[in-house]
């Protein structure tokens, strides 16, 4: 039988957790709902369980490696483009602000935001798609599942256990889809992931904040790369409206500012409008639904669920997404970088599955327990863009060690 997070042994909060819970709405992911950890630990004297989860993610090797993993532009393209690391930090900042405004658990939300891309491959979504195709007959590859695998199995930081030993609530919150890899099926039992149920408000807000972050910062990076122009951005009603707001407030400064600064000012106004819309819409829906506790939130239907943008903002975001796919993500230079990354992953996968002795000994040691293909996928997905490029160059003879 799975663990019921709301009725677990974690219902005995520490003094720090009791104080933190007293500041939150009753329907938040309260600290007393953390569900315990797979490997039992004594509670911390002055940090909540979710604060410890967040800090463990921040101190992990997998989190540091995100600094050299592609968001849109490969790391070597420039020093100022977003990476998976900076993106995760931006999502965490927005999530924290939104949750604090709604009296939800910002520490829990930060944990999910900082961990949400841990499982991403090198070379962005092109890398994930390539690895998923290669693993199609072996259980597939999906970065959310891989993130869970990292924090439960692959990260090695503690003497007592593998993984980060996060709370069950955090593990559940990281799962956007109710499945895990076949080799990780025991997690279904210990984390109560066997059944679909409505996620907590914080988890859904992190998803929305993720979308806010990447849609808006990809516009900035697209302009910095000179793929997108200011004139093209005027195709977007949301950009035109934000432009008018900024000009009305800062006309003289705006007129003399350099183009990159103008773009940042307008995109910041767009983001503020989007975040405000999410706060106001969600707040109004929460007031109307008036849930008494987390259990009532989980029992809500899709139509009743309070976390949402307004219809107008949903339309704006969909239009921005279509614009970016047409103008940025499918731009020849971006597509060339993506295809090159996919080919590197395909080559490394073929080499390591045919010759597993090429992998480090500590990686080879996991093959018996997890299977060759899954271990190769673990190894490749954990690489940074830089390391994957170097391995490819060394194995093809194009780069000396």
Tab-separated table of C-alpha atoms in Angstrom:
chain	number	residue	atom	x	y	z
A	1	UNK	CA	0.000	0.000	0.000
A	2	UNK	CA	1.350	3.471	-0.924
A	3	UNK	CA	2.160	6.235	1.502
A	4	UNK	CA	-0.609	8.803	2.025
A	5	UNK	CA	1.402	11.999	2.185
A	6	UNK	CA	-1.287	13.943	4.007
A	7	UNK	CA	-1.665	11.297	6.721
A	8	UNK	CA	1.914	10.108	7.162
A	9	UNK	CA	4.271	10.045	10.081
A	10	UNK	CA	5.265	13.568	9.043
A	11	UNK	CA	2.178	14.924	10.829
A	12	UNK	CA	4.454	15.791	13.786
A	13	UNK	CA	6.117	19.015	12.613
A	14	UNK	CA	9.090	20.648	14.304
A	15	UNK	CA	8.804	24.076	15.892
A	16	UNK	CA	10.287	25.642	12.752
A	17	UNK	CA	7.750	23.826	10.601
A	18	UNK	CA	4.845	24.756	12.871
A	19	UNK	CA	5.805	28.413	12.617
A	20	UNK	CA	6.200	28.215	8.831
A	21	UNK	CA	2.815	26.487	8.501
A	22	UNK	CA	1.144	29.173	10.610
A	23	UNK	CA	1.952	31.703	7.868
A	24	UNK	CA	0.442	29.608	5.072
A	25	UNK	CA	-3.066	29.123	3.763
A	26	UNK	CA	-4.719	25.899	5.018
A	27	UNK	CA	-4.827	24.483	1.478
A	28	UNK	CA	-1.077	24.953	0.901
A	29	UNK	CA	1.414	22.080	0.870
A	30	UNK	CA	2.023	22.415	4.589
A	31	UNK	CA	5.245	21.171	6.121
A	32	UNK	CA	3.376	18.523	8.086
A	33	UNK	CA	2.413	16.925	4.764
A	34	UNK	CA	5.993	16.208	3.695
A	35	UNK	CA	5.486	12.444	4.004
A	36	UNK	CA	8.853	11.598	5.485
A	37	UNK	CA	11.864	10.336	3.551
A	38	UNK	CA	12.626	6.932	2.060
A	39	UNK	CA	15.639	6.728	4.380
A	40	UNK	CA	14.617	7.961	7.823
A	41	UNK	CA	16.407	11.040	9.165
A	42	UNK	CA	16.150	13.186	12.248
A	43	UNK	CA	14.465	16.539	11.551
A	44	UNK	CA	16.653	19.621	11.428
A	45	UNK	CA	16.575	22.009	14.378
A	46	UNK	CA	15.838	25.183	12.420
A	47	UNK	CA	15.221	24.241	8.773
A	48	UNK	CA	11.962	22.852	7.462
A	49	UNK	CA	11.939	19.589	5.526
A	50	UNK	CA	11.267	21.431	2.258
A	51	UNK	CA	14.067	23.922	2.911
A	52	UNK	CA	16.422	20.955	3.278
A	53	UNK	CA	15.100	19.484	0.020
A	54	UNK	CA	15.721	22.761	-1.792
A	55	UNK	CA	19.219	23.092	-0.368
A	56	UNK	CA	20.107	19.510	-1.314
A	57	UNK	CA	19.138	20.220	-4.906
A	58	UNK	CA	21.211	23.419	-4.964
A	59	UNK	CA	24.304	21.597	-3.634
A	60	UNK	CA	24.020	18.653	-6.037
A	61	UNK	CA	26.405	17.988	-8.916
A	62	UNK	CA	23.473	17.548	-11.287
A	63	UNK	CA	22.330	21.095	-10.516
A	64	UNK	CA	25.789	22.551	-11.155
A	65	UNK	CA	25.994	20.751	-14.502
A	66	UNK	CA	22.920	22.641	-15.710
A	67	UNK	CA	25.206	25.642	-16.160
A	68	UNK	CA	26.662	23.942	-19.229
A	69	UNK	CA	23.449	22.568	-20.720
A	70	UNK	CA	21.578	24.227	-23.565
A	71	UNK	CA	18.382	26.171	-23.080
A	72	UNK	CA	18.045	27.400	-26.697
A	73	UNK	CA	21.606	28.369	-27.620
A	74	UNK	CA	24.544	26.036	-27.085
A	75	UNK	CA	26.862	27.215	-24.327
A	76	UNK	CA	29.690	28.057	-26.722
A	77	UNK	CA	27.494	30.477	-28.710
A	78	UNK	CA	27.877	33.222	-26.119
A	79	UNK	CA	28.304	34.008	-22.439
A	80	UNK	CA	25.017	35.847	-21.897
A	81	UNK	CA	22.465	33.333	-23.167
A	82	UNK	CA	20.313	31.420	-20.725
A	83	UNK	CA	21.370	27.933	-19.729
A	84	UNK	CA	19.324	25.256	-17.985
A	85	UNK	CA	20.812	26.546	-14.720
A	86	UNK	CA	19.863	30.194	-15.136
A	87	UNK	CA	16.442	29.159	-16.437
A	88	UNK	CA	15.841	27.016	-13.345
A	89	UNK	CA	16.879	29.903	-11.100
A	90	UNK	CA	14.483	32.258	-12.878
A	91	UNK	CA	11.625	29.765	-12.546
A	92	UNK	CA	12.410	29.435	-8.833
A	93	UNK	CA	12.385	33.218	-8.356
A	94	UNK	CA	9.007	33.650	-10.068
A	95	UNK	CA	7.548	30.642	-8.253
A	96	UNK	CA	8.727	31.949	-4.892
A	97	UNK	CA	7.161	35.373	-5.478
A	98	UNK	CA	3.846	33.955	-6.684
A	99	UNK	CA	3.565	31.464	-3.826
A	100	UNK	CA	4.390	34.065	-1.200
A	101	UNK	CA	1.696	36.355	-2.587
A	102	UNK	CA	-0.868	33.531	-2.426
A	103	UNK	CA	0.274	32.280	1.016
A	104	UNK	CA	1.444	28.995	-0.463
A	105	UNK	CA	4.622	27.121	0.438
A	106	UNK	CA	7.418	28.959	-1.362
A	107	UNK	CA	10.166	26.626	-0.069
A	108	UNK	CA	8.356	23.631	-1.521
A	109	UNK	CA	7.791	25.458	-4.813
A	110	UNK	CA	11.458	26.442	-5.009
A	111	UNK	CA	12.471	22.806	-4.584
A	112	UNK	CA	10.314	21.756	-7.532
A	113	UNK	CA	11.443	24.689	-9.663
A	114	UNK	CA	15.151	24.152	-9.055
A	115	UNK	CA	14.850	20.393	-9.650
A	116	UNK	CA	12.500	20.453	-12.633
A	117	UNK	CA	15.214	20.345	-15.315
A	118	UNK	CA	17.833	18.186	-13.551
A	119	UNK	CA	17.112	15.324	-15.954
A	120	UNK	CA	17.568	17.277	-19.161
A	121	UNK	CA	20.114	16.047	-21.682
A	122	UNK	CA	22.846	18.110	-23.270
A	123	UNK	CA	21.786	20.078	-26.368
A	124	UNK	CA	18.305	20.961	-25.160
A	125	UNK	CA	15.079	19.387	-26.362
A	126	UNK	CA	16.829	18.049	-29.459
A	127	UNK	CA	19.016	15.953	-27.174
A	128	UNK	CA	16.023	14.637	-25.254
A	129	UNK	CA	14.177	13.744	-28.463
A	130	UNK	CA	17.226	11.928	-29.826
A	131	UNK	CA	17.749	9.934	-26.629
A	132	UNK	CA	14.045	9.089	-26.398
A	133	UNK	CA	14.133	7.719	-29.962
A	134	UNK	CA	17.188	5.624	-29.138
A	135	UNK	CA	15.503	4.286	-25.976
A	136	UNK	CA	12.075	3.734	-27.547
A	137	UNK	CA	12.242	-0.064	-27.221
A	138	UNK	CA	13.864	0.125	-23.771
A	139	UNK	CA	11.365	2.228	-21.842
A	140	UNK	CA	11.995	5.585	-23.498
A	141	UNK	CA	13.594	8.692	-22.062
A	142	UNK	CA	11.752	11.629	-20.499
A	143	UNK	CA	13.452	14.370	-18.546
A	144	UNK	CA	10.889	14.497	-15.724
A	145	UNK	CA	11.358	10.782	-15.069
A	146	UNK	CA	15.108	11.275	-15.310
A	147	UNK	CA	14.999	14.099	-12.768
A	148	UNK	CA	13.314	11.733	-10.326
A	149	UNK	CA	15.939	9.096	-11.086
A	150	UNK	CA	18.727	11.564	-10.368
A	151	UNK	CA	17.430	12.599	-6.952
A	152	UNK	CA	16.625	9.015	-5.885
A	153	UNK	CA	19.427	6.952	-7.435
A	154	UNK	CA	22.115	8.656	-9.492
A	155	UNK	CA	23.318	11.566	-7.376
A	156	UNK	CA	26.014	10.442	-4.933
A	157	UNK	CA	26.623	12.881	-2.111
A	158	UNK	CA	25.887	11.049	1.132
A	159	UNK	CA	27.495	8.100	2.885
A	160	UNK	CA	24.193	6.619	4.072
A	161	UNK	CA	22.306	6.297	0.769
A	162	UNK	CA	22.251	7.018	-2.935
A	163	UNK	CA	20.311	10.008	-4.180
A	164	UNK	CA	19.319	13.112	-2.238
A	165	UNK	CA	16.705	11.431	-0.025
A	166	UNK	CA	14.140	14.171	-0.644
A	167	UNK	CA	10.779	14.076	1.069
A	168	UNK	CA	8.059	11.985	-0.517
A	169	UNK	CA	6.040	15.149	-1.125
A	170	UNK	CA	8.877	16.634	-3.192
A	171	UNK	CA	9.294	13.407	-5.162
A	172	UNK	CA	5.589	13.354	-5.933
A	173	UNK	CA	5.636	17.036	-6.878
A	174	UNK	CA	8.469	16.450	-9.353
A	175	UNK	CA	6.407	13.957	-11.319
A	176	UNK	CA	4.411	15.651	-14.055
A	177	UNK	CA	3.304	12.314	-15.437
A	178	UNK	CA	2.200	9.278	-13.412
A	179	UNK	CA	4.903	6.926	-14.585
A	180	UNK	CA	8.481	6.010	-13.818
A	181	UNK	CA	10.970	3.904	-15.736
A	182	UNK	CA	10.536	0.150	-15.486
A	183	UNK	CA	13.765	-0.155	-13.515
A	184	UNK	CA	12.415	2.346	-10.962
A	185	UNK	CA	9.053	0.709	-10.322
A	186	UNK	CA	9.651	0.398	-6.573
A	187	UNK	CA	9.270	4.181	-6.398
A	188	UNK	CA	5.612	3.694	-7.258
A	189	UNK	CA	5.178	2.051	-3.873
A	190	UNK	CA	7.417	4.093	-1.609
A	191	UNK	CA	6.322	7.464	-3.045
A	192	UNK	CA	2.657	6.686	-3.751
A	193	UNK	CA	3.038	7.441	-7.469
A	194	UNK	CA	0.807	4.564	-8.560
A	195	UNK	CA	-2.375	6.573	-8.902
A	196	UNK	CA	-3.120	9.780	-10.732
A	197	UNK	CA	-4.367	12.520	-8.470
A	198	UNK	CA	-4.637	16.245	-8.721
A	199	UNK	CA	-1.297	17.918	-7.897
A	200	UNK	CA	-0.942	20.477	-5.148
A	201	UNK	CA	-1.273	24.167	-5.989
A	202	UNK	CA	2.472	24.801	-5.701
A	203	UNK	CA	3.329	22.140	-8.296
A	204	UNK	CA	0.855	23.554	-10.795
A	205	UNK	CA	2.087	27.090	-10.195
A	206	UNK	CA	5.674	26.007	-10.876
A	207	UNK	CA	4.517	24.629	-14.240
A	208	UNK	CA	2.905	27.969	-15.073
A	209	UNK	CA	5.961	29.916	-13.876
A	210	UNK	CA	8.186	27.689	-16.009
A	211	UNK	CA	6.158	28.714	-19.048
A	212	UNK	CA	6.284	32.391	-18.103
A	213	UNK	CA	10.065	32.231	-17.728
A	214	UNK	CA	11.039	30.433	-20.921
A	215	UNK	CA	8.621	32.218	-23.260
A	216	UNK	CA	9.823	35.636	-22.153
A	217	UNK	CA	13.535	34.989	-21.709
A	218	UNK	CA	13.683	33.202	-25.064
A	219	UNK	CA	12.478	36.460	-26.643
A	220	UNK	CA	15.389	38.300	-25.008
A	221	UNK	CA	17.918	35.679	-26.090
A	222	UNK	CA	16.456	35.652	-29.591
A	223	UNK	CA	16.976	39.407	-29.897
A	224	UNK	CA	20.482	39.212	-28.409
A	225	UNK	CA	21.334	36.568	-31.022
A	226	UNK	CA	20.020	38.915	-33.755
A	227	UNK	CA	17.657	36.223	-34.957
A	228	UNK	CA	14.643	38.209	-33.742
A	229	UNK	CA	14.164	41.904	-34.455
A	230	UNK	CA	12.172	44.547	-32.618
A	231	UNK	CA	10.001	44.956	-35.694
A	232	UNK	CA	9.163	41.245	-35.736
A	233	UNK	CA	8.154	41.360	-32.078
A	234	UNK	CA	5.470	43.904	-32.965
A	235	UNK	CA	3.581	40.997	-34.514
A	236	UNK	CA	2.703	40.059	-30.925
A	237	UNK	CA	-0.233	41.973	-29.372
A	238	UNK	CA	1.259	41.412	-25.900
A	239	UNK	CA	4.538	43.003	-27.010
A	240	UNK	CA	2.759	45.980	-28.587
A	241	UNK	CA	0.727	46.562	-25.424
A	242	UNK	CA	3.828	46.324	-23.221
A	243	UNK	CA	5.709	48.682	-25.554
A	244	UNK	CA	2.950	51.265	-25.154
A	245	UNK	CA	3.019	50.926	-21.359
A	246	UNK	CA	6.780	51.420	-21.198
A	247	UNK	CA	6.782	54.385	-23.594
A	248	UNK	CA	3.960	56.062	-21.667
A	249	UNK	CA	5.874	55.734	-18.401
A	250	UNK	CA	9.484	56.239	-19.544
A	251	UNK	CA	9.191	58.046	-22.884
A	252	UNK	CA	12.357	60.164	-22.761
A	253	UNK	CA	14.598	57.431	-21.347
A	254	UNK	CA	13.145	54.878	-23.757
A	255	UNK	CA	13.841	57.022	-26.820
A	256	UNK	CA	17.569	57.348	-26.074
A	257	UNK	CA	18.103	53.766	-24.837
A	258	UNK	CA	19.973	51.191	-26.905
A	259	UNK	CA	17.833	48.528	-28.556
A	260	UNK	CA	18.761	45.637	-26.186
A	261	UNK	CA	17.725	47.766	-23.191
A	262	UNK	CA	14.444	48.655	-24.896
A	263	UNK	CA	13.711	44.985	-25.454
A	264	UNK	CA	14.466	44.107	-21.844
A	265	UNK	CA	12.194	46.902	-20.609
A	266	UNK	CA	9.302	45.754	-22.780
A	267	UNK	CA	9.783	42.047	-22.017
A	268	UNK	CA	9.921	42.843	-18.299
A	269	UNK	CA	6.588	44.649	-18.639
A	270	UNK	CA	5.171	41.625	-20.468
A	271	UNK	CA	6.349	39.307	-17.702
A	272	UNK	CA	4.948	41.514	-14.962
A	273	UNK	CA	1.568	41.566	-16.697
A	274	UNK	CA	1.655	37.786	-17.065
A	275	UNK	CA	2.590	37.160	-13.430
A	276	UNK	CA	-0.047	39.622	-12.227
A	277	UNK	CA	-2.653	37.861	-14.358
A	278	UNK	CA	-1.696	34.476	-12.892
A	279	UNK	CA	-1.884	35.854	-9.358
A	280	UNK	CA	-5.203	37.626	-9.817
A	281	UNK	CA	-6.887	34.808	-11.735
A	282	UNK	CA	-5.689	32.103	-9.352
A	283	UNK	CA	-6.506	34.225	-6.310
A	284	UNK	CA	-10.044	34.870	-7.525
A	285	UNK	CA	-10.627	31.207	-8.314
A	286	UNK	CA	-9.283	30.197	-4.900
A	287	UNK	CA	-11.617	32.660	-3.227
A	288	UNK	CA	-14.551	31.245	-5.175
A	289	UNK	CA	-13.653	27.588	-4.528
A	290	UNK	CA	-12.703	28.238	-0.882
A	291	UNK	CA	-10.940	24.888	-0.260
A	292	UNK	CA	-10.466	24.073	3.415
A	293	UNK	CA	-7.356	21.940	3.016
A	294	UNK	CA	-5.068	20.191	0.544
A	295	UNK	CA	-7.407	17.222	0.312
A	296	UNK	CA	-10.154	19.415	-1.105
A	297	UNK	CA	-7.727	20.866	-3.660
A	298	UNK	CA	-6.806	17.371	-4.828
A	299	UNK	CA	-10.494	16.453	-5.141
A	300	UNK	CA	-11.270	19.318	-7.528
A	301	UNK	CA	-12.209	18.656	-11.138
A	302	UNK	CA	-10.212	20.136	-14.019
A	303	UNK	CA	-12.780	22.909	-14.481
A	304	UNK	CA	-12.721	23.761	-10.771
A	305	UNK	CA	-8.939	23.746	-10.351
A	306	UNK	CA	-7.897	27.267	-9.329
A	307	UNK	CA	-4.408	27.656	-10.833
A	308	UNK	CA	-4.943	29.345	-14.187
A	309	UNK	CA	-4.300	32.279	-16.469
A	310	UNK	CA	-7.206	34.357	-17.703
A	311	UNK	CA	-8.542	33.424	-21.191
A	312	UNK	CA	-6.929	36.542	-22.639
A	313	UNK	CA	-3.520	35.734	-21.159
A	314	UNK	CA	-3.745	32.107	-22.297
A	315	UNK	CA	-4.320	33.429	-25.807
A	316	UNK	CA	-1.324	35.779	-25.519
A	317	UNK	CA	0.974	32.989	-24.323
A	318	UNK	CA	-0.179	30.634	-27.076
A	319	UNK	CA	0.576	33.347	-29.621
A	320	UNK	CA	4.047	33.941	-28.169
A	321	UNK	CA	4.708	30.189	-28.304
A	322	UNK	CA	3.666	29.983	-31.975
A	323	UNK	CA	5.801	33.026	-32.768
A	324	UNK	CA	8.899	31.552	-31.126
A	325	UNK	CA	8.489	28.204	-32.857
A	326	UNK	CA	8.187	29.880	-36.232
A	327	UNK	CA	10.784	32.624	-35.800
A	328	UNK	CA	13.355	31.267	-33.323
A	329	UNK	CA	13.234	27.547	-32.536
A	330	UNK	CA	13.048	26.625	-36.236
A	331	UNK	CA	15.510	29.235	-37.439
A	332	UNK	CA	18.213	27.514	-39.557
A	333	UNK	CA	21.075	28.370	-37.200
A	334	UNK	CA	19.171	27.003	-34.193
A	335	UNK	CA	18.101	23.910	-36.141
A	336	UNK	CA	21.713	23.304	-37.192
A	337	UNK	CA	22.884	23.451	-33.568
A	338	UNK	CA	20.062	21.111	-32.558
A	339	UNK	CA	20.812	18.603	-35.302
A	340	UNK	CA	24.505	18.594	-34.486
A	341	UNK	CA	23.710	17.917	-30.833
A	342	UNK	CA	21.331	15.089	-31.735
A	343	UNK	CA	23.969	13.465	-33.950
A	344	UNK	CA	26.538	13.615	-31.147
A	345	UNK	CA	24.113	11.872	-28.779
A	346	UNK	CA	23.284	9.233	-31.407
A	347	UNK	CA	26.986	8.543	-31.927
A	348	UNK	CA	27.774	8.310	-28.211
A	349	UNK	CA	24.808	6.008	-27.600
A	350	UNK	CA	25.912	3.618	-30.351
A	351	UNK	CA	29.500	3.627	-29.099
A	352	UNK	CA	28.694	3.022	-25.445
A	353	UNK	CA	26.071	0.323	-26.046
A	354	UNK	CA	28.445	-1.503	-28.405
A	355	UNK	CA	31.492	-0.925	-26.188
A	356	UNK	CA	30.394	-0.343	-22.567
A	357	UNK	CA	34.004	-0.664	-21.465
A	358	UNK	CA	34.483	2.872	-22.812
A	359	UNK	CA	32.430	4.241	-19.926
A	360	UNK	CA	33.972	4.886	-16.492
A	361	UNK	CA	34.158	1.843	-14.218
A	362	UNK	CA	31.690	3.237	-11.680
A	363	UNK	CA	29.160	3.649	-14.501
A	364	UNK	CA	29.772	0.131	-15.823
A	365	UNK	CA	29.153	-1.203	-12.304
A	366	UNK	CA	25.480	-0.194	-12.543
A	367	UNK	CA	24.765	-2.235	-15.687
A	368	UNK	CA	23.860	-5.476	-13.916
A	369	UNK	CA	21.287	-3.783	-11.695
A	370	UNK	CA	19.773	-1.353	-14.205
A	371	UNK	CA	20.494	-2.753	-17.667
A	372	UNK	CA	22.985	-1.552	-20.269
A	373	UNK	CA	20.691	0.741	-22.231
A	374	UNK	CA	19.328	2.555	-19.185
A	375	UNK	CA	22.825	3.049	-17.786
A	376	UNK	CA	24.054	4.441	-21.108
A	377	UNK	CA	21.069	6.807	-21.170
A	378	UNK	CA	21.883	7.873	-17.604
A	379	UNK	CA	25.492	8.526	-18.531
A	380	UNK	CA	24.772	10.519	-21.693
A	381	UNK	CA	21.902	12.525	-20.231
A	382	UNK	CA	24.126	13.580	-17.341
A	383	UNK	CA	26.727	15.055	-19.685
A	384	UNK	CA	27.062	18.769	-20.283
A	385	UNK	CA	27.232	20.128	-23.831
A	386	UNK	CA	30.949	20.667	-23.336
A	387	UNK	CA	31.670	17.151	-22.068
A	388	UNK	CA	29.565	15.498	-24.791
A	389	UNK	CA	31.410	17.497	-27.440
A	390	UNK	CA	34.749	16.479	-25.943
A	391	UNK	CA	33.810	12.783	-25.728
A	392	UNK	CA	32.586	12.839	-29.310
A	393	UNK	CA	35.762	14.525	-30.492
A	394	UNK	CA	37.989	12.087	-28.615
A	395	UNK	CA	36.148	8.964	-29.826
A	396	UNK	CA	36.116	10.144	-33.438
A	397	UNK	CA	39.786	11.113	-33.324
A	398	UNK	CA	39.020	14.765	-34.002
A	399	UNK	CA	40.315	15.917	-30.651
A	400	UNK	CA	43.246	14.687	-28.638
A	401	UNK	CA	42.731	14.017	-24.930
